Structures are given as structure tokens and as C-alpha cells.
Coordinates of N, CA and C and ligand atoms in Angstrom, one line a residue:
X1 N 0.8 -1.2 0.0 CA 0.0 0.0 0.0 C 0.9 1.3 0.0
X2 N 0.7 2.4 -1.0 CA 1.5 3.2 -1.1 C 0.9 4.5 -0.1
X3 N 1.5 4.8 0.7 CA 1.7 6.4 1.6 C 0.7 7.2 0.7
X4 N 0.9 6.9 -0.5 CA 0.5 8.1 -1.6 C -1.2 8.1 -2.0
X5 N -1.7 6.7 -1.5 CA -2.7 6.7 -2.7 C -4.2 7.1 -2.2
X6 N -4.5 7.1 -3.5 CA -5.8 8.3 -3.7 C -7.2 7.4 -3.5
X7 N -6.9 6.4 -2.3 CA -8.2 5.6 -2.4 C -8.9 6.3 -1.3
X8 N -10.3 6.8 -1.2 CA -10.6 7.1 -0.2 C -10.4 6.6 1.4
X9 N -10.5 5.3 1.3 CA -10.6 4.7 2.8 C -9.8 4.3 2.8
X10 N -9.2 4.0 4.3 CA -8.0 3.2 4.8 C -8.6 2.6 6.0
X11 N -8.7 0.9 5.9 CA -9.9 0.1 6.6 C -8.6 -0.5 7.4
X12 N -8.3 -0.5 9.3 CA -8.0 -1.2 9.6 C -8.6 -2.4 10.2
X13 N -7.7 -3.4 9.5 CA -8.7 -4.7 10.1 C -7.4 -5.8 10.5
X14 N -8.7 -6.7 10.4 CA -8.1 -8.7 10.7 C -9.1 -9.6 10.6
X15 N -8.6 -10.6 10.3 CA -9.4 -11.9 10.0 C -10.8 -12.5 11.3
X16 N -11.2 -11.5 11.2 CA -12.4 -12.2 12.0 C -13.8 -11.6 12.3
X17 N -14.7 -11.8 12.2 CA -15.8 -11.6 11.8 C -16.4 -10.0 12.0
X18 N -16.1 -9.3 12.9 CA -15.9 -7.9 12.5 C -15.0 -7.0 12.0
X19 N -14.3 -7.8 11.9 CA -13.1 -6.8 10.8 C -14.1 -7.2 9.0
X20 N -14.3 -8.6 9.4 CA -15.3 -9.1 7.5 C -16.3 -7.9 7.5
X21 N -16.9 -7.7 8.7 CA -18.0 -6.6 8.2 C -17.8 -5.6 7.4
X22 N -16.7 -4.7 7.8 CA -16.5 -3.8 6.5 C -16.0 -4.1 5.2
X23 N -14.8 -5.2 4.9 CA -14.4 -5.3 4.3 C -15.5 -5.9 3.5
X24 N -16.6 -6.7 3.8 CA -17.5 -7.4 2.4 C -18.3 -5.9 1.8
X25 N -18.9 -4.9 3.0 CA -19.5 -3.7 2.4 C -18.6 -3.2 1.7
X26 N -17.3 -2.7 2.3 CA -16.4 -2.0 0.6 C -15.9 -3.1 -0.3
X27 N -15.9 -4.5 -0.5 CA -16.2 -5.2 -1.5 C -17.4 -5.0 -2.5
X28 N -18.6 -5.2 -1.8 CA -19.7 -5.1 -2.6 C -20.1 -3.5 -3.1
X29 N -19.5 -2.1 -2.5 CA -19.2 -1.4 -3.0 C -18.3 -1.1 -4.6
X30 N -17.4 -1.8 -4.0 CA -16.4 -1.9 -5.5 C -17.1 -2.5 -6.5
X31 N -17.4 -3.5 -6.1 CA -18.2 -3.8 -7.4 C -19.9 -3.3 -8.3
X32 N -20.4 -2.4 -7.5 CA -21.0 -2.0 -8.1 C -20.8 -0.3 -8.5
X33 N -20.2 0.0 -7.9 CA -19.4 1.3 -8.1 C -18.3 1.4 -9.0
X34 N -18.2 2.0 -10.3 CA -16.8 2.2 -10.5 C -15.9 3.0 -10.1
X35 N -14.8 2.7 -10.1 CA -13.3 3.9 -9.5 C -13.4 3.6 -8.1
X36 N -14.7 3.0 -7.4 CA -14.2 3.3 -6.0 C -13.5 1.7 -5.5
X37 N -12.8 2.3 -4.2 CA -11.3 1.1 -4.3 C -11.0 1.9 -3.0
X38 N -10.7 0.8 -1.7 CA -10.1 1.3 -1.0 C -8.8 0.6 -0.8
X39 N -7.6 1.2 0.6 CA -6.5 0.2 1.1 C -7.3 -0.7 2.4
X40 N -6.7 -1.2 3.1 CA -6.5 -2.0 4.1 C -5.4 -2.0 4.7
X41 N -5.4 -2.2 6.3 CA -3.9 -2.3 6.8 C -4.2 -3.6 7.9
X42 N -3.6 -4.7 7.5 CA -3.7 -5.3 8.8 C -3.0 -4.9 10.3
X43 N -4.1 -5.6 11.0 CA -3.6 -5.5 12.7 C -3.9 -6.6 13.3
X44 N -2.7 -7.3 13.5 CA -2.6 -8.7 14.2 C -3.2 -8.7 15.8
X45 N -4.6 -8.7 15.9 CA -5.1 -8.3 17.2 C -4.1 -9.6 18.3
X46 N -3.9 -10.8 17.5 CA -3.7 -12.2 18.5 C -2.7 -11.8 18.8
X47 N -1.7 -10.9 17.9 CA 0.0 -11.5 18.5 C 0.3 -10.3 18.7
X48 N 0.2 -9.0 18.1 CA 1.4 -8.0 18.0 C 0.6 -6.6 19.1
X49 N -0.8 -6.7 19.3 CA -1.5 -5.7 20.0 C -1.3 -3.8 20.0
X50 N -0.8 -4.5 18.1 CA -0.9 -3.1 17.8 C -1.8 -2.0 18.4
X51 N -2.7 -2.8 18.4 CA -4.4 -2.2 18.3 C -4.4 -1.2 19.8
X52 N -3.4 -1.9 20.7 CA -3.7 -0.7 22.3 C -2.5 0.4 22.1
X53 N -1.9 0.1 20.8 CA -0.7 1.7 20.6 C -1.2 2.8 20.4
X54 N -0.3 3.9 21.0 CA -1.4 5.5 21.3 C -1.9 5.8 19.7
X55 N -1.0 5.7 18.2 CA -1.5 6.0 17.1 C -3.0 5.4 16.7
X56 N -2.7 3.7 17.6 CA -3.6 3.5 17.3 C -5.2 3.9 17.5
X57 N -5.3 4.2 19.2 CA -6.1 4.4 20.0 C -6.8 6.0 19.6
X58 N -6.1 6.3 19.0 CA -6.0 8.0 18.5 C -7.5 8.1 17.3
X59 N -7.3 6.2 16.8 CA -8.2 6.3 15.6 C -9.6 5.7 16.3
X60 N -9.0 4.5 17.1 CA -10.4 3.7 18.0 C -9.5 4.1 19.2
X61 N -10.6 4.4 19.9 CA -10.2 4.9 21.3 C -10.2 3.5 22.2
X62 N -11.2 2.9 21.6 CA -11.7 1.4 22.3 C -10.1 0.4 21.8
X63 N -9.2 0.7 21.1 CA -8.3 -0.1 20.8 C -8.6 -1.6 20.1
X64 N -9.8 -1.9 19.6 CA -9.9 -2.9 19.0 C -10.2 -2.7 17.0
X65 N -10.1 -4.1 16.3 CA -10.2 -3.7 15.1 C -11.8 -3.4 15.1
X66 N -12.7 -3.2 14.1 CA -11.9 -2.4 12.8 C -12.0 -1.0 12.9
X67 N -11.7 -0.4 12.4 CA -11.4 1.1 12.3 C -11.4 1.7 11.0
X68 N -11.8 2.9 10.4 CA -11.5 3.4 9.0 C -10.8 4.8 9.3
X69 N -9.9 5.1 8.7 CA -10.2 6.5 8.2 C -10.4 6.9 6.8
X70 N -11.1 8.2 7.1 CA -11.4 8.7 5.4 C -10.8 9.3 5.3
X71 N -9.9 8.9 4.3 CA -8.9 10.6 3.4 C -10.0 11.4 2.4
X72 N -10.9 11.1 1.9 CA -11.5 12.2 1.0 C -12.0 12.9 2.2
X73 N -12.5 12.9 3.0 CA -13.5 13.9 4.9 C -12.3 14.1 5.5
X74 N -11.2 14.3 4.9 CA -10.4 15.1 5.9 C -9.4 14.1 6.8
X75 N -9.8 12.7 6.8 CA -9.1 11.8 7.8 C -10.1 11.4 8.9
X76 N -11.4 11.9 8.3 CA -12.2 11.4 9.7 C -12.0 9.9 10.0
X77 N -12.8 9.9 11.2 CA -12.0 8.7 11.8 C -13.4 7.8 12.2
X78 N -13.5 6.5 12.0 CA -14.6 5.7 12.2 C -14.4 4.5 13.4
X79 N -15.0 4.2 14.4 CA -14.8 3.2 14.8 C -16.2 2.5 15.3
X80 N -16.1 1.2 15.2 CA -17.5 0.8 15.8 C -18.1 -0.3 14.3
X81 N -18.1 -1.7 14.4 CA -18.1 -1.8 13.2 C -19.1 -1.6 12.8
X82 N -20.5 -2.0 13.5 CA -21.9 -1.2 12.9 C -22.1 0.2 12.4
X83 N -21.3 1.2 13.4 CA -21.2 2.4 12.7 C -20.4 2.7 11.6
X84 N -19.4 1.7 11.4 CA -18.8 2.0 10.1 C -19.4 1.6 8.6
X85 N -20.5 0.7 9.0 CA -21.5 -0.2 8.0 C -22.2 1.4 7.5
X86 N -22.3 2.0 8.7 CA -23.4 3.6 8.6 C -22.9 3.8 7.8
X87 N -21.7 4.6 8.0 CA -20.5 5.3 7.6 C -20.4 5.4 5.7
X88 N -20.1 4.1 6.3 CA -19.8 4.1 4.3 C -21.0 3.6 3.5
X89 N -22.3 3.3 4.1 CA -23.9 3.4 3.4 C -23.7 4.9 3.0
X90 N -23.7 5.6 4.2 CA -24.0 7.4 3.8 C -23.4 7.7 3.0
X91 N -21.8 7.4 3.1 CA -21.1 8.6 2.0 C -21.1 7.5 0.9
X92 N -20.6 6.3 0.7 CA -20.4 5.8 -0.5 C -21.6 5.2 -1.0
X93 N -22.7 4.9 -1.0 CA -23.5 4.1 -1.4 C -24.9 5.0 -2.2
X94 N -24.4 6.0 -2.8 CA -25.3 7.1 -2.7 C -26.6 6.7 -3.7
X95 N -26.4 5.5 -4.4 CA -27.7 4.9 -5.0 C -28.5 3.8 -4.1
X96 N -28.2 3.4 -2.7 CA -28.6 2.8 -1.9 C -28.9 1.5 -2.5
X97 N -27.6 0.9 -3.1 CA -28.0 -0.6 -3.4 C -27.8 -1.0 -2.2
X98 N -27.4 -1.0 -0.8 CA -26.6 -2.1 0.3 C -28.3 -1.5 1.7
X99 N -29.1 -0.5 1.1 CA -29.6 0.5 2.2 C -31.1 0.5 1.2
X100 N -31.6 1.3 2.1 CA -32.7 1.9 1.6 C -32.3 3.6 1.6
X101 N -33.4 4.8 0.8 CA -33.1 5.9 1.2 C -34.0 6.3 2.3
X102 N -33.5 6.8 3.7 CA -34.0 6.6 4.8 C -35.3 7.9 4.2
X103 N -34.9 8.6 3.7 CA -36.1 10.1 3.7 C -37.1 9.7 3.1
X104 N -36.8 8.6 1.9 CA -38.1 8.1 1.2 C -38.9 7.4 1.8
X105 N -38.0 6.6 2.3 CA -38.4 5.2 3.1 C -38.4 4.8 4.5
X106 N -38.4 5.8 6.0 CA -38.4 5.6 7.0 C -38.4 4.5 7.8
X107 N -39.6 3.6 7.1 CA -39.9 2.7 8.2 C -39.1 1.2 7.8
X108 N -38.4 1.7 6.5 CA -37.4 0.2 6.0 C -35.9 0.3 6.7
X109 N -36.2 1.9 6.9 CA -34.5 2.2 6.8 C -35.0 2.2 8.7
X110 N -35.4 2.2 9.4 CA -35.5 1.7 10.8 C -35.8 0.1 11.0
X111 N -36.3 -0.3 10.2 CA -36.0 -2.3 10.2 C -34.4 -2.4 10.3
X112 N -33.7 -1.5 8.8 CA -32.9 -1.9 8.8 C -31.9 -1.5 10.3
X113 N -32.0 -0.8 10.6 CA -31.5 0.2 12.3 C -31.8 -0.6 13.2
X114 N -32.8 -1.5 13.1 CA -33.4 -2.8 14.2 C -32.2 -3.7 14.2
X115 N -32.0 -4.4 12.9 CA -31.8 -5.7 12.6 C -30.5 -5.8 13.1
X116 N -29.9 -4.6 12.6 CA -28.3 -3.8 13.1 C -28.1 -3.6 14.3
X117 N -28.5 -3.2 15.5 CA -29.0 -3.1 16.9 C -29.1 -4.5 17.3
X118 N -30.0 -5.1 16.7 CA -30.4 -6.4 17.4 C -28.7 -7.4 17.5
X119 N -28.3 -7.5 16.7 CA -27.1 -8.0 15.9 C -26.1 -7.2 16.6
X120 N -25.5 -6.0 16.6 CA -24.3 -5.6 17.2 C -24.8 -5.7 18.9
X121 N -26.0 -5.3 19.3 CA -26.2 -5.3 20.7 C -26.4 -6.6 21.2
X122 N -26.6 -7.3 20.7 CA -27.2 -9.2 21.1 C -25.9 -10.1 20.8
X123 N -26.0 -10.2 19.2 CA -25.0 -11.6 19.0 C -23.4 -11.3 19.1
X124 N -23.3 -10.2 19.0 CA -21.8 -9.7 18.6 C -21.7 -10.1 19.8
X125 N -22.0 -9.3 20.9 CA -21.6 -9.6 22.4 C -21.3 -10.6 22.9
X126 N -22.6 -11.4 23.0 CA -22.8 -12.3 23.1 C -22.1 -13.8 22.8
X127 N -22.4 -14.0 21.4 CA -21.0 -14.9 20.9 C -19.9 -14.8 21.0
X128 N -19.0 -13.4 21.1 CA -17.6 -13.2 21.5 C -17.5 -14.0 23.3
X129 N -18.8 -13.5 23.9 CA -18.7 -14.7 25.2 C -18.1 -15.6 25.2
X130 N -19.3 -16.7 24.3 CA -19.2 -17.7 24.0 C -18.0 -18.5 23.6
X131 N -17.3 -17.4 22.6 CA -15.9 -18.2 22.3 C -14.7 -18.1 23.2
X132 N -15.0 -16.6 24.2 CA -14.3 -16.6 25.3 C -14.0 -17.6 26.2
X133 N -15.1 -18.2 26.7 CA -15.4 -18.6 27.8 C -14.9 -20.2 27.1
X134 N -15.1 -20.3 25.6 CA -14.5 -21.7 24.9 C -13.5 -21.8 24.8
X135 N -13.0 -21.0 24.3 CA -11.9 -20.8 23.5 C -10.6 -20.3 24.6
X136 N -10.8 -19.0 25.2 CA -9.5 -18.5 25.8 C -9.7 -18.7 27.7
X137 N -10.6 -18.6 28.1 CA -10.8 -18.4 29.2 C -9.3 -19.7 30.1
X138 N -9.1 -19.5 31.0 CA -7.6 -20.7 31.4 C -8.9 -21.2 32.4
X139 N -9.6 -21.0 33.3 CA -10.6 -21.8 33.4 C -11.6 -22.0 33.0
X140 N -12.3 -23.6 32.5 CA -13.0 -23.8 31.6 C -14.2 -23.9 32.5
X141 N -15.1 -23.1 32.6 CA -15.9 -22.9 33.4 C -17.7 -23.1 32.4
X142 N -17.4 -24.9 33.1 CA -18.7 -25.2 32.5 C -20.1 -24.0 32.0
X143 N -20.8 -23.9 33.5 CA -22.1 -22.7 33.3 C -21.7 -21.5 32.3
X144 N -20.7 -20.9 32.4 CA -20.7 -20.0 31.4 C -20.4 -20.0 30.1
X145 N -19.6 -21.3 29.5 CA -20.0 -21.8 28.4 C -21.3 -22.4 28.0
X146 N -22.1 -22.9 28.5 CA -23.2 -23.1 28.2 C -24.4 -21.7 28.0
X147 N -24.7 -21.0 29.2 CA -25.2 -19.6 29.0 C -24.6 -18.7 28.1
X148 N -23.6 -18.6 27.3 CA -23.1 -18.1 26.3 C -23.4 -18.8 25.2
X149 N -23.4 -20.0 24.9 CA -23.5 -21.0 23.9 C -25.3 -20.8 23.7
X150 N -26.2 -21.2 24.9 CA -27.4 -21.1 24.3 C -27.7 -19.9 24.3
X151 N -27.3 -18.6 25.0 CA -27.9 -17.5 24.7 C -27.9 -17.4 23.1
X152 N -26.6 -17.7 22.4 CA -26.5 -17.2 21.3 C -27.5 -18.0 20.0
X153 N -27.8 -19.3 20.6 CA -28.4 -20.3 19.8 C -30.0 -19.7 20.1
X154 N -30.5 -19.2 21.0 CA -31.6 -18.3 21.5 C -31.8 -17.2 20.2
X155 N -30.8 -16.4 20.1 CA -30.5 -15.5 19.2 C -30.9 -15.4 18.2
X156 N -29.9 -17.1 17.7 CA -30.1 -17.3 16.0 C -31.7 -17.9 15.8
X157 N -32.2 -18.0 17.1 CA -33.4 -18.8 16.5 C -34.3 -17.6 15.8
X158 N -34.3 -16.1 16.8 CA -34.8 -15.2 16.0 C -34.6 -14.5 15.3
X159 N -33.5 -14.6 14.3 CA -33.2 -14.2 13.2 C -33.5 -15.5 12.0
X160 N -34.0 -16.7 12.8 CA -34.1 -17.9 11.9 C -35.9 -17.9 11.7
X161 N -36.4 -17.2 12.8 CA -38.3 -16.4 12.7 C -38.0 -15.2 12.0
X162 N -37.5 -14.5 11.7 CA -37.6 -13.3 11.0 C -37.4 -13.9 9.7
X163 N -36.7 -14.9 9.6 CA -36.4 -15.0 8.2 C -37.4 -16.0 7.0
X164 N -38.2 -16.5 8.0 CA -39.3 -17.5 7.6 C -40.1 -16.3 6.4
X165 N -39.8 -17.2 5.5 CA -40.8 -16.7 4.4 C -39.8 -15.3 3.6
X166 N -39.0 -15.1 4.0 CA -37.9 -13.7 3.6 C -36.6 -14.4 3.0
X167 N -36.2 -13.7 2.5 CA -34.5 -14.3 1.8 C -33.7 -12.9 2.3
X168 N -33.7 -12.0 3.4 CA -33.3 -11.0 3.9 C -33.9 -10.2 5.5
X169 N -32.9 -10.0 5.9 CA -33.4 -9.7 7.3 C -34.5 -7.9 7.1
X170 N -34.0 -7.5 6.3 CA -35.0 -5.8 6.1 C -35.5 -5.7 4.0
X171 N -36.1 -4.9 4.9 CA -36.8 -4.8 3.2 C -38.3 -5.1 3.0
X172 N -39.2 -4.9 2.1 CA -40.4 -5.4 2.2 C -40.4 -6.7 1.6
X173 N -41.5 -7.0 1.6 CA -41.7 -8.1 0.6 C -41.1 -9.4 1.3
X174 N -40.1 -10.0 0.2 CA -39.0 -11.3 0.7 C -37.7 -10.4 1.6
X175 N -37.5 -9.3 0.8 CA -36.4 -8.4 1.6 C -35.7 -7.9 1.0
X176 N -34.4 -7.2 1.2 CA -33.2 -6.8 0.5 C -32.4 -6.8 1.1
X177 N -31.3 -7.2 0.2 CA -29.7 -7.6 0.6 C -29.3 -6.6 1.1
X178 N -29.2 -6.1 2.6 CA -28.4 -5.1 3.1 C -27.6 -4.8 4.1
X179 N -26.9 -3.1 4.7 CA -26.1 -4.0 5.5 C -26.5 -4.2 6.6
X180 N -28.1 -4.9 6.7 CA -28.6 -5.6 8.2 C -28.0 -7.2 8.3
X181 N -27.8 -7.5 6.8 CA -27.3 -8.7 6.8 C -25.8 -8.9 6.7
X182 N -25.1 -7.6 6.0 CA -23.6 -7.7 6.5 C -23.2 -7.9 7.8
X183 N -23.9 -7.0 8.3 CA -23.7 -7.1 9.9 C -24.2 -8.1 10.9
X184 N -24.8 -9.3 10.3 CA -25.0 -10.3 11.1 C -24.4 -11.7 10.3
X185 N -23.9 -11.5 8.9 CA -23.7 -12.7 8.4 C -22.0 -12.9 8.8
X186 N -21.3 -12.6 9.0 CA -19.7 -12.7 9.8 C -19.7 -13.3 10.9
X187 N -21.1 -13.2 12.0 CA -20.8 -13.6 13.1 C -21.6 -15.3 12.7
X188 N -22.5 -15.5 12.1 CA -23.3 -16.3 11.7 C -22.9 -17.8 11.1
X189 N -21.9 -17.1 10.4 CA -20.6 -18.0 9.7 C -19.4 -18.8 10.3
X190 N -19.7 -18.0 11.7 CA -18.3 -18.2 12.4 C -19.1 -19.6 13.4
X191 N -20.3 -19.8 13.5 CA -21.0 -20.3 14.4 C -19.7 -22.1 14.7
X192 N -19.6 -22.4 13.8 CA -18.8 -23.9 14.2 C -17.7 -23.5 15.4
X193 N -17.3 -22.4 15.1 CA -15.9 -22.0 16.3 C -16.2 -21.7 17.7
X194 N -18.2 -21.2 17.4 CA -18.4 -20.9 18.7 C -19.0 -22.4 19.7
X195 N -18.7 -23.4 18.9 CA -19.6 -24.6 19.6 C -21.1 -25.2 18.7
X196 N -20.7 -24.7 17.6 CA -22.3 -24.9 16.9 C -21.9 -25.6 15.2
X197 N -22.4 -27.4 15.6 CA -21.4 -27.7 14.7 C -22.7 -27.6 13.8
X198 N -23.8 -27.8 13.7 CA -24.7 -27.7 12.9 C -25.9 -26.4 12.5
X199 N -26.2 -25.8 11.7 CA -27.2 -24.9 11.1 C -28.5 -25.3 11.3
X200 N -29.1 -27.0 11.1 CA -29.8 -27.1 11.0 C -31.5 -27.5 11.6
X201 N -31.1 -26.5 13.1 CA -32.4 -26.4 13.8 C -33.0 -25.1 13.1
X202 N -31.8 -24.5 12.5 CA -32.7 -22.8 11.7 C -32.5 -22.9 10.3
X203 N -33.7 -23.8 9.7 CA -33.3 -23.9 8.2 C -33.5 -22.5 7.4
X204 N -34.3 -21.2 7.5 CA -34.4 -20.2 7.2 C -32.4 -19.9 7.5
X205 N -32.2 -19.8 8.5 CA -30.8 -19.1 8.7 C -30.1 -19.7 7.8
X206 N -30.5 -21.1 7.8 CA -29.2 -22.0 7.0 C -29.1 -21.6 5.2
X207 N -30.3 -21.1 5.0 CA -30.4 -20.8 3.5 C -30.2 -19.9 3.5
X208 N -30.4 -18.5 4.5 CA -30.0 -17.6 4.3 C -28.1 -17.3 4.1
X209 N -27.8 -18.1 4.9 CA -25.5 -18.0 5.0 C -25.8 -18.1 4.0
X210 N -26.0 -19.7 3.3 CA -25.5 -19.9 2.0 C -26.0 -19.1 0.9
X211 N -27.0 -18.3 1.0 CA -27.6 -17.2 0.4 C -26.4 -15.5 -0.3
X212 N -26.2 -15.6 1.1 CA -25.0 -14.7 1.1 C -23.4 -15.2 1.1
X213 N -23.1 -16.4 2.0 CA -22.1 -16.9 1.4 C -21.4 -16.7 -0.2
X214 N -22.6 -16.9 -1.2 CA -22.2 -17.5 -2.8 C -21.8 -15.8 -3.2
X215 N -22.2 -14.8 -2.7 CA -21.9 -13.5 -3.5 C -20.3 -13.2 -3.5
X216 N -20.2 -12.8 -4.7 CA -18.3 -12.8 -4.8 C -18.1 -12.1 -3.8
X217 N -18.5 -10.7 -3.4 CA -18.3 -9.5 -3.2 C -18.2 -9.8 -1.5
X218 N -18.9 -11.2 -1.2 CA -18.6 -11.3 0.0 C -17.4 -12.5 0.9
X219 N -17.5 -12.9 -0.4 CA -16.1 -13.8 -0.8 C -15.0 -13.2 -0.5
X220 N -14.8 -12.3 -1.0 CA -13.4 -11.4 -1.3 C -13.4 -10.8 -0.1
X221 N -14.7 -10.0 0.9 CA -14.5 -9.4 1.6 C -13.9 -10.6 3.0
X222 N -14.6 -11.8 2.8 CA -13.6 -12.6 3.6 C -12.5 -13.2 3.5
X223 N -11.4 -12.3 2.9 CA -9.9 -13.2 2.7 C -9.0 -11.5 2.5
X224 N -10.0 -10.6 3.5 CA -8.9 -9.2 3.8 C -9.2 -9.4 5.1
X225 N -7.8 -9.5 5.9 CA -6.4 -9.6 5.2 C -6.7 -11.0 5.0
X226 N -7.6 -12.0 5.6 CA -7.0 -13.1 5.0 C -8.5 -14.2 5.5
X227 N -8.4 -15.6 4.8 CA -9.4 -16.2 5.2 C -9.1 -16.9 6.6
X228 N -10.2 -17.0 7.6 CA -10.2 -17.5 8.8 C -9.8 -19.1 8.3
X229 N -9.3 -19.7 9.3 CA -9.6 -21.2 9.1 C -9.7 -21.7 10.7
X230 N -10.2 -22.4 11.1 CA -10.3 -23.3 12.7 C -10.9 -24.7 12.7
Ligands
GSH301 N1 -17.9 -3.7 19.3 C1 -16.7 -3.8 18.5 C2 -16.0 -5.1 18.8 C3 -14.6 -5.1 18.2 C4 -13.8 -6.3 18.6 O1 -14.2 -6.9 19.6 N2 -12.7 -6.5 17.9 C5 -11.8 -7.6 18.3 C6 -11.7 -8.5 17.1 S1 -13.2 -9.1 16.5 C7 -10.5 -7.0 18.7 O2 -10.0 -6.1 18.1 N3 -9.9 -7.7 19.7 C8 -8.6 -7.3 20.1 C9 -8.6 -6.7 21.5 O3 -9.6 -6.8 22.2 O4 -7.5 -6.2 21.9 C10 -17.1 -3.7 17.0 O5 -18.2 -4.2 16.6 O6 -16.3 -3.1 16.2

């Protein structure tokens, strides 16, 4: 990545399901947009902890990924990865393929403000528990792996009712591809790591991954900087 270049955003991330959030939106950006193209900079949250250095903390105060800044706005600075889904709806998406336009359409563009809420305030939390208490915790403390594990399976069940009869979490009708679903399909994906070897108590959910799985744009967005494997 050159010091020099004229891409508007500079996304810092890493390989894991909120860093994918942005990077599939400015994926599916790029491709329906021409000219627009951002950088990326990895940040090895596991090993190098870039993420709590003062430069870094300057951009997320919270010291975790992901983070944007925009060089076309001056270098404003983004953190939060739902807010950054805002972020780049508003300024880059100005035909509202990923959104609805909130002034035409209020009561879609608040489903979609639900679905996003429901998802960064519920499962994100939540399932990061989950893998805590699996994954890193040095005591493996049965009860709280289980209350983390079903809370989240609680979760997907209601995004697996919203989805009944819909191919999209917002939108009317069956729905539209938006980022109510970027922002929930990263963590949704990740479900085997958290304890959840099977999809198939939520067949709505299960069609919906693979729904969104197959889109290039979300392909690409999962292999910056790189693809998970576990
Ligand atoms: N609520 C934040 C959560 C961000 C977060 O937890 N990031 C993790 C990776 S998924 C991280 O940077 N962890 C490193 C650390 O906690 O130091 C968001 O949605 O952006």
C-alpha cells in the first residue's frame, strides 16, 4: 500500500468476523461502483497488540479492530463496526444498493437500524462470550460456556423467525440484501468456532448463509487480510 494513494478509505482490520463486516461492504461497494477502491492495513489483534498503541487508539479509542479512516473527509475517523457499515452506506452508497433511502423510506431504513442493533447489541456480544469462555478463558468454566453458547443459539433462533418466508433480514416483501445482513452474516458464519457444529435447527438461517455466502463480493470481503480457518 502506497503512503501516496488516492483511495478514499484506509480500513483497519483482521481476520475475523468484525473486521469481514467492513471489508464485504467496501467489497460489494467496489463492485458495483466504478473507480471506487479502498486500502486496508492489517492488525494482528492475536500476537502483536498493535491495536492498544497511542497512534492507534487515536483512531479507536476502544483499541480494537476495525477502524476506517477517510482521506476524502479530511481523515475522519470511524470506529464501531456497525457504525462503520453507517458510515460508508452514507457517504459511498449514494444509490442505496446495500440500504434503503431513509427520507423516502423511514420505516425500512429503521427495520434496517433494528436488525443492526439487534445483531451488534445481542449476538456480537454475546457470541464473543461464547468463544471466550470456549476458546481462551484458562478456566473452563462449564455454566458460562453453556449460557453463552445457548444464549447465542436463543439468538439465531430469532433471526431464523424473521427469516421465515424472507430471503433478507430488512426490506419489504422477501427483503433486500443489506447492511442488516452484512452485519449479522460474519458472526453467523463463524457459528462452528463458537460450539455450533450444525445450522440445521434454523433452516431459514441455514439458506440464508448460503444465500449470502455465494456472493463474490462477499467472498473477497472474507480473505482481507485473509481467510479464517479453525
Ligand atoms: N464492538 C466492536 C467489537 C470489536 C472487537 O471486539 N474487535 C476484536 C476483534 S473481533 C479485537 O480487536 N480484539 C482485540 C482486543 O480486544 O484487543 C465492534 O463491533 O467493532
Amino acid at each position: 500500500m502506497s503512503s501516496a494513494s488516492t483511495k478514499p478509505i484506509l480500513l483497519y482490520t483482521w481476520s475475523t468476523p468484525n473486521g469481514y463486516k467492513p471489508s464485504i461492504l467496501l467489497e460489494e461497494l467496489k463492485a458495483v461502483y466504478p473507480g471506487f477502491d479502498y486500502d486496508w492495513k492489517s492488525i494482528d489483534v492475536w500476537t502483536t497488540n498493535e491495536q492498544k498503541e497511542p497512534w492507534f487508539l487515536a483512531i479507536n479509542p476502544n483499541g480494537r479492530i476495525p477502524a476506517l479512516v477517510d482521506r476524502s473527509r479530511g481523515g475522519f475517523h470511524v470506529f464501531e463496526s456497525a457504525a462503520i457499515l453507517y458510515y460508508l452506506e452514507r457517504h459511498y452508497d449514494k444509490d442505496h444498493k446495500f440500504a434503503v433511502d431513509a427520507d423516502k423510506d423511514p420505516d425500512a431504513w429503521s427495520e434496517i437500524e433494528q436488525w443492526v442493533a439487534f445483531v451488534h447489541g445481542g449476538i456480537n456480544v454475546i457470541q464473543a462470550q461464547a468463544n471466550y469462555f470456549r476458546h481462551s478463558a484458562t478456566d473452563k468454566i462449564e455454566y458460562a460456556i453453556n449460557r453463552y453458547l445457548n444464549e447465542t443459539k436463543r439468538l439465531y433462533s430469532v433471526l431464523n423467525t424473521r427469516l421465515e418466508g424472507r430471503e433478507y433480514l430488512a426490506g419489504s416483501g422477501k427483503g433486500k440484501y443489506t447492511i442488516a445482513d452484512i452485519n449479522a452474516f460474519p458472526l453467523v458464519n463463524v457459528a462452528p468456532y463458537s460450539g455450533i457444529n450444525s445450522y440445521d435447527e434454523w433452516p431459514n438461517l441455514k439458506v440464508w448463509l448460503e444465500r449470502i455466502r455465494a456472493r463474490p463480493a462477499v467472498q473477497a470481503g472474507l480473505s482481507v487480510p485473509q481467510a479464517l480457518s479453525f
